[in-house]
Amino acid sequence: MNHYLPYIFGISTLLLGIYLFLISFGIYNPKNRTTEQIKKSESFQEKYGIFMKIISVILILRGGYNLLNANPERYAINSSKKESVWSETAKDSLNKYCLIGMGKQGLEFEKINFDYCNCTSEKIMKTYSQEEYENIIKRSQEEQYKIFSELVKECKDKLNQKIDSIQK
């Protein structure tokens, strides 16, 4: 469920922004039943029209941003994760281990693989403490793959896109 929250909030913010935009610029006029409602609506437009125009544009931009940069971690509820502190040597060894694991591909696409390893290292360091990570790497390769594959999927997709663009 957490993965859908950025899209839910993005779409709702975008739709609200569009609705306010259409009303504030007079493109859409809601159907008012009585003359009293019409007068209230007009006085509200006169009083808050400029404010509504500004807010509508902000909501549209914010909704679009939320949709384009969906980050499910932003909406984590009751997250008990504390900011983990990694030593510099541990960060360096994590990157070196990744680069070694790249094998021949590491030599052919050195800069791209370095970016990939930085991306994966950042994701791992944000998600796990150094102690948790050390416990995970003591497990079998298969278990490690299950744990890390979803975590670094975005980094791997970026890596493959960059390599494909170079090879074409």
PDB file of C-alpha atoms in Angstrom:
ATOM      1  CA  MET A   1       0.000   0.000   0.000  1.00  0.00           C
ATOM      2  CA  ASN A   2       2.865   2.332   0.803  1.00  0.00           C
ATOM      3  CA  HIS A   3       4.038   2.253  -2.809  1.00  0.00           C
ATOM      4  CA  TYR A   4       0.790   3.801  -4.048  1.00  0.00           C
ATOM      5  CA  LEU A   5       0.694   6.760  -1.657  1.00  0.00           C
ATOM      6  CA  PRO A   6       2.858   9.105  -3.776  1.00  0.00           C
ATOM      7  CA  TYR A   7       0.540   8.508  -6.726  1.00  0.00           C
ATOM      8  CA  ILE A   8      -2.614   8.954  -4.649  1.00  0.00           C
ATOM      9  CA  PHE A   9      -1.377  12.222  -3.160  1.00  0.00           C
ATOM     10  CA  GLY A  10       0.045  13.377  -6.492  1.00  0.00           C
ATOM     11  CA  ILE A  11      -3.173  12.760  -8.418  1.00  0.00           C
ATOM     12  CA  SER A  12      -5.405  14.295  -5.746  1.00  0.00           C
ATOM     13  CA  THR A  13      -3.203  17.400  -5.482  1.00  0.00           C
ATOM     14  CA  LEU A  14      -3.068  17.733  -9.255  1.00  0.00           C
ATOM     15  CA  LEU A  15      -6.844  17.369  -9.654  1.00  0.00           C
ATOM     16  CA  LEU A  16      -7.543  19.873  -6.878  1.00  0.00           C
ATOM     17  CA  GLY A  17      -5.129  22.304  -8.511  1.00  0.00           C
ATOM     18  CA  ILE A  18      -6.804  21.897 -11.907  1.00  0.00           C
ATOM     19  CA  TYR A  19     -10.267  22.357 -10.361  1.00  0.00           C
ATOM     20  CA  LEU A  20      -9.201  25.555  -8.559  1.00  0.00           C
ATOM     21  CA  PHE A  21      -7.483  26.777 -11.723  1.00  0.00           C
ATOM     22  CA  LEU A  22     -10.615  26.311 -13.805  1.00  0.00           C
ATOM     23  CA  ILE A  23     -12.810  28.036 -11.227  1.00  0.00           C
ATOM     24  CA  SER A  24     -10.447  30.921 -10.450  1.00  0.00           C
ATOM     25  CA  PHE A  25      -9.904  31.783 -14.121  1.00  0.00           C
ATOM     26  CA  GLY A  26     -13.617  31.509 -14.871  1.00  0.00           C
ATOM     27  CA  ILE A  27     -13.271  28.617 -17.301  1.00  0.00           C
ATOM     28  CA  TYR A  28     -15.667  26.510 -15.243  1.00  0.00           C
ATOM     29  CA  ASN A  29     -18.573  27.914 -13.304  1.00  0.00           C
ATOM     30  CA  PRO A  30     -20.210  25.547 -10.836  1.00  0.00           C
ATOM     31  CA  LYS A  31     -23.968  25.371 -11.065  1.00  0.00           C
ATOM     32  CA  ASN A  32     -25.426  27.458  -8.259  1.00  0.00           C
ATOM     33  CA  ARG A  33     -29.016  26.811  -7.288  1.00  0.00           C
ATOM     34  CA  THR A  34     -30.055  30.164  -5.873  1.00  0.00           C
ATOM     35  CA  THR A  35     -29.178  33.801  -6.460  1.00  0.00           C
ATOM     36  CA  GLU A  36     -27.795  33.913  -2.933  1.00  0.00           C
ATOM     37  CA  GLN A  37     -25.267  31.169  -3.796  1.00  0.00           C
ATOM     38  CA  ILE A  38     -24.329  33.050  -6.975  1.00  0.00           C
ATOM     39  CA  LYS A  39     -23.693  36.261  -4.987  1.00  0.00           C
ATOM     40  CA  LYS A  40     -21.614  34.371  -2.406  1.00  0.00           C
ATOM     41  CA  SER A  41     -19.613  32.754  -5.174  1.00  0.00           C
ATOM     42  CA  GLU A  42     -18.961  36.091  -6.900  1.00  0.00           C
ATOM     43  CA  SER A  43     -17.971  37.846  -3.679  1.00  0.00           C
ATOM     44  CA  PHE A  44     -15.651  34.940  -2.844  1.00  0.00           C
ATOM     45  CA  GLN A  45     -14.070  35.222  -6.315  1.00  0.00           C
ATOM     46  CA  GLU A  46     -13.537  38.963  -5.881  1.00  0.00           C
ATOM     47  CA  LYS A  47     -12.062  38.567  -2.408  1.00  0.00           C
ATOM     48  CA  TYR A  48      -9.855  35.502  -2.963  1.00  0.00           C
ATOM     49  CA  GLY A  49      -9.486  35.301  -6.761  1.00  0.00           C
ATOM     50  CA  ILE A  50      -5.772  36.133  -6.968  1.00  0.00           C
ATOM     51  CA  PHE A  51      -4.991  33.875  -4.024  1.00  0.00           C
ATOM     52  CA  MET A  52      -6.902  30.995  -5.660  1.00  0.00           C
ATOM     53  CA  LYS A  53      -5.013  31.508  -8.926  1.00  0.00           C
ATOM     54  CA  ILE A  54      -1.650  31.349  -7.179  1.00  0.00           C
ATOM     55  CA  ILE A  55      -2.622  28.345  -5.049  1.00  0.00           C
ATOM     56  CA  SER A  56      -4.026  26.502  -8.067  1.00  0.00           C
ATOM     57  CA  VAL A  57      -0.742  26.837  -9.961  1.00  0.00           C
ATOM     58  CA  ILE A  58       1.226  25.726  -6.894  1.00  0.00           C
ATOM     59  CA  LEU A  59      -1.036  22.688  -6.424  1.00  0.00           C
ATOM     60  CA  ILE A  60      -0.724  21.730 -10.097  1.00  0.00           C
ATOM     61  CA  LEU A  61       3.076  21.964  -9.938  1.00  0.00           C
ATOM     62  CA  ARG A  62       3.229  20.081  -6.634  1.00  0.00           C
ATOM     63  CA  GLY A  63       0.935  17.328  -7.903  1.00  0.00           C
ATOM     64  CA  GLY A  64       3.010  16.943 -11.063  1.00  0.00           C
ATOM     65  CA  TYR A  65       6.205  16.842  -9.037  1.00  0.00           C
ATOM     66  CA  ASN A  66       4.763  14.157  -6.731  1.00  0.00           C
ATOM     67  CA  LEU A  67       3.796  12.052  -9.741  1.00  0.00           C
ATOM     68  CA  LEU A  68       7.129  12.427 -11.523  1.00  0.00           C
ATOM     69  CA  ASN A  69       9.277  11.907  -8.420  1.00  0.00           C
ATOM     70  CA  ALA A  70       7.308   9.280  -6.556  1.00  0.00           C
ATOM     71  CA  ASN A  71       9.120   8.403  -3.339  1.00  0.00           C
ATOM     72  CA  PRO A  72       7.267   5.825  -1.222  1.00  0.00           C
ATOM     73  CA  GLU A  73       9.783   6.203   1.611  1.00  0.00           C
ATOM     74  CA  ARG A  74       8.465   9.718   2.158  1.00  0.00           C
ATOM     75  CA  TYR A  75       5.138   8.339   3.371  1.00  0.00           C
ATOM     76  CA  ALA A  76       6.475   5.667   5.710  1.00  0.00           C
ATOM     77  CA  ILE A  77       4.204   5.492   8.739  1.00  0.00           C
ATOM     78  CA  ASN A  78       5.554   4.568  12.173  1.00  0.00           C
ATOM     79  CA  SER A  79       9.002   4.130  10.782  1.00  0.00           C
ATOM     80  CA  SER A  80      11.250   3.172  13.658  1.00  0.00           C
ATOM     81  CA  LYS A  81      14.403   3.328  11.572  1.00  0.00           C
ATOM     82  CA  LYS A  82      17.008   5.609  13.055  1.00  0.00           C
ATOM     83  CA  GLU A  83      19.540   7.464  10.988  1.00  0.00           C
ATOM     84  CA  SER A  84      22.303   4.916  10.671  1.00  0.00           C
ATOM     85  CA  VAL A  85      25.888   6.017  10.909  1.00  0.00           C
ATOM     86  CA  TRP A  86      28.345   4.246   8.676  1.00  0.00           C
ATOM     87  CA  SER A  87      32.094   4.596   9.057  1.00  0.00           C
ATOM     88  CA  GLU A  88      34.010   5.940   6.087  1.00  0.00           C
ATOM     89  CA  THR A  89      35.946   2.695   5.712  1.00  0.00           C
ATOM     90  CA  ALA A  90      32.687   0.732   5.630  1.00  0.00           C
ATOM     91  CA  LYS A  91      31.298   3.045   2.920  1.00  0.00           C
ATOM     92  CA  ASP A  92      34.478   2.658   0.875  1.00  0.00           C
ATOM     93  CA  SER A  93      34.539  -1.117   1.263  1.00  0.00           C
ATOM     94  CA  LEU A  94      30.870  -1.323   0.245  1.00  0.00           C
ATOM     95  CA  ASN A  95      31.691   0.549  -2.990  1.00  0.00           C
ATOM     96  CA  LYS A  96      34.832  -1.527  -3.619  1.00  0.00           C
ATOM     97  CA  TYR A  97      32.928  -4.781  -3.043  1.00  0.00           C
ATOM     98  CA  CYS A  98      30.312  -3.638  -5.538  1.00  0.00           C
ATOM     99  CA  LEU A  99      32.906  -2.670  -8.160  1.00  0.00           C
ATOM    100  CA  ILE A 100      34.701  -5.995  -7.744  1.00  0.00           C
ATOM    101  CA  GLY A 101      31.385  -7.766  -8.227  1.00  0.00           C
ATOM    102  CA  MET A 102      30.934  -6.012 -11.569  1.00  0.00           C
ATOM    103  CA  GLY A 103      33.736  -8.102 -13.104  1.00  0.00           C
ATOM    104  CA  LYS A 104      34.629  -7.433 -16.773  1.00  0.00           C
ATOM    105  CA  GLN A 105      31.706  -5.068 -17.115  1.00  0.00           C
ATOM    106  CA  GLY A 106      33.337  -2.953 -14.404  1.00  0.00           C
ATOM    107  CA  LEU A 107      36.340  -2.317 -16.603  1.00  0.00           C
ATOM    108  CA  GLU A 108      34.364  -1.619 -19.779  1.00  0.00           C
ATOM    109  CA  PHE A 109      31.913   0.868 -18.256  1.00  0.00           C
ATOM    110  CA  GLU A 110      33.940   2.194 -15.340  1.00  0.00           C
ATOM    111  CA  LYS A 111      32.169   5.556 -14.802  1.00  0.00           C
ATOM    112  CA  ILE A 112      28.661   4.087 -15.178  1.00  0.00           C
ATOM    113  CA  ASN A 113      29.453   1.244 -12.786  1.00  0.00           C
ATOM    114  CA  PHE A 114      30.927   3.670 -10.271  1.00  0.00           C
ATOM    115  CA  ASP A 115      27.629   5.635 -10.359  1.00  0.00           C
ATOM    116  CA  TYR A 116      25.704   2.371  -9.968  1.00  0.00           C
ATOM    117  CA  CYS A 117      27.765   1.317  -6.971  1.00  0.00           C
ATOM    118  CA  ASN A 118      27.308   4.740  -5.348  1.00  0.00           C
ATOM    119  CA  CYS A 119      23.547   4.452  -5.900  1.00  0.00           C
ATOM    120  CA  THR A 120      23.332   0.970  -4.394  1.00  0.00           C
ATOM    121  CA  SER A 121      25.573   1.908  -1.484  1.00  0.00           C
ATOM    122  CA  GLU A 122      23.412   4.937  -0.681  1.00  0.00           C
ATOM    123  CA  LYS A 123      20.238   2.844  -0.747  1.00  0.00           C
ATOM    124  CA  ILE A 124      21.763   0.183   1.479  1.00  0.00           C
ATOM    125  CA  MET A 125      23.131   2.762   3.937  1.00  0.00           C
ATOM    126  CA  LYS A 126      19.773   4.568   4.110  1.00  0.00           C
ATOM    127  CA  THR A 127      17.844   1.357   4.704  1.00  0.00           C
ATOM    128  CA  TYR A 128      20.132  -0.618   7.000  1.00  0.00           C
ATOM    129  CA  SER A 129      22.514   0.173   9.798  1.00  0.00           C
ATOM    130  CA  GLN A 130      26.054  -1.050   9.412  1.00  0.00           C
ATOM    131  CA  GLU A 131      25.386  -3.819  11.934  1.00  0.00           C
ATOM    132  CA  GLU A 132      22.227  -4.961  10.098  1.00  0.00           C
ATOM    133  CA  TYR A 133      24.119  -5.019   6.799  1.00  0.00           C
ATOM    134  CA  GLU A 134      26.945  -7.083   8.287  1.00  0.00           C
ATOM    135  CA  ASN A 135      24.380  -9.605   9.529  1.00  0.00           C
ATOM    136  CA  ILE A 136      22.750  -9.775   6.094  1.00  0.00           C
ATOM    137  CA  ILE A 137      25.990 -10.454   4.219  1.00  0.00           C
ATOM    138  CA  LYS A 138      26.629 -13.438   6.487  1.00  0.00           C
ATOM    139  CA  ARG A 139      23.594 -15.105   4.927  1.00  0.00           C
ATOM    140  CA  SER A 140      23.562 -17.147   1.701  1.00  0.00           C
ATOM    141  CA  GLN A 141      23.837 -15.468  -1.693  1.00  0.00           C
ATOM    142  CA  GLU A 142      20.220 -16.387  -2.435  1.00  0.00           C
ATOM    143  CA  GLU A 143      18.934 -14.714   0.726  1.00  0.00           C
ATOM    144  CA  GLN A 144      21.038 -11.631   0.050  1.00  0.00           C
ATOM    145  CA  TYR A 145      19.651 -11.432  -3.478  1.00  0.00           C
ATOM    146  CA  LYS A 146      16.071 -11.569  -2.155  1.00  0.00           C
ATOM    147  CA  ILE A 147      16.787  -8.795   0.324  1.00  0.00           C
ATOM    148  CA  PHE A 148      18.724  -6.451  -1.946  1.00  0.00           C
ATOM    149  CA  SER A 149      17.126  -7.028  -5.371  1.00  0.00           C
ATOM    150  CA  GLU A 150      14.068  -4.828  -4.753  1.00  0.00           C
ATOM    151  CA  LEU A 151      16.124  -2.257  -2.871  1.00  0.00           C
ATOM    152  CA  VAL A 152      18.576  -1.638  -5.730  1.00  0.00           C
ATOM    153  CA  LYS A 153      16.131  -2.198  -8.615  1.00  0.00           C
ATOM    154  CA  GLU A 154      16.029   1.513  -9.478  1.00  0.00           C
ATOM    155  CA  CYS A 155      19.837   1.688  -9.561  1.00  0.00           C
ATOM    156  CA  LYS A 156      20.023  -1.397 -11.780  1.00  0.00           C
ATOM    157  CA  ASP A 157      17.443   0.034 -14.204  1.00  0.00           C
ATOM    158  CA  LYS A 158      19.476   3.256 -14.506  1.00  0.00           C
ATOM    159  CA  LEU A 159      22.636   1.219 -15.085  1.00  0.00           C
ATOM    160  CA  ASN A 160      21.012  -0.821 -17.858  1.00  0.00           C
ATOM    161  CA  GLN A 161      19.632   2.314 -19.546  1.00  0.00           C
ATOM    162  CA  LYS A 162      23.056   3.950 -19.570  1.00  0.00           C
ATOM    163  CA  ILE A 163      24.770   0.838 -20.917  1.00  0.00           C
ATOM    164  CA  ASP A 164      22.095   0.368 -23.609  1.00  0.00           C
ATOM    165  CA  SER A 165      22.457   4.008 -24.714  1.00  0.00           C
ATOM    166  CA  ILE A 166      26.230   3.579 -25.079  1.00  0.00           C
ATOM    167  CA  GLN A 167      25.992   0.303 -26.975  1.00  0.00           C
ATOM    168  CA  LYS A 168      23.544   1.697 -29.566  1.00  0.00           C
TER     169      LYS A 168
END
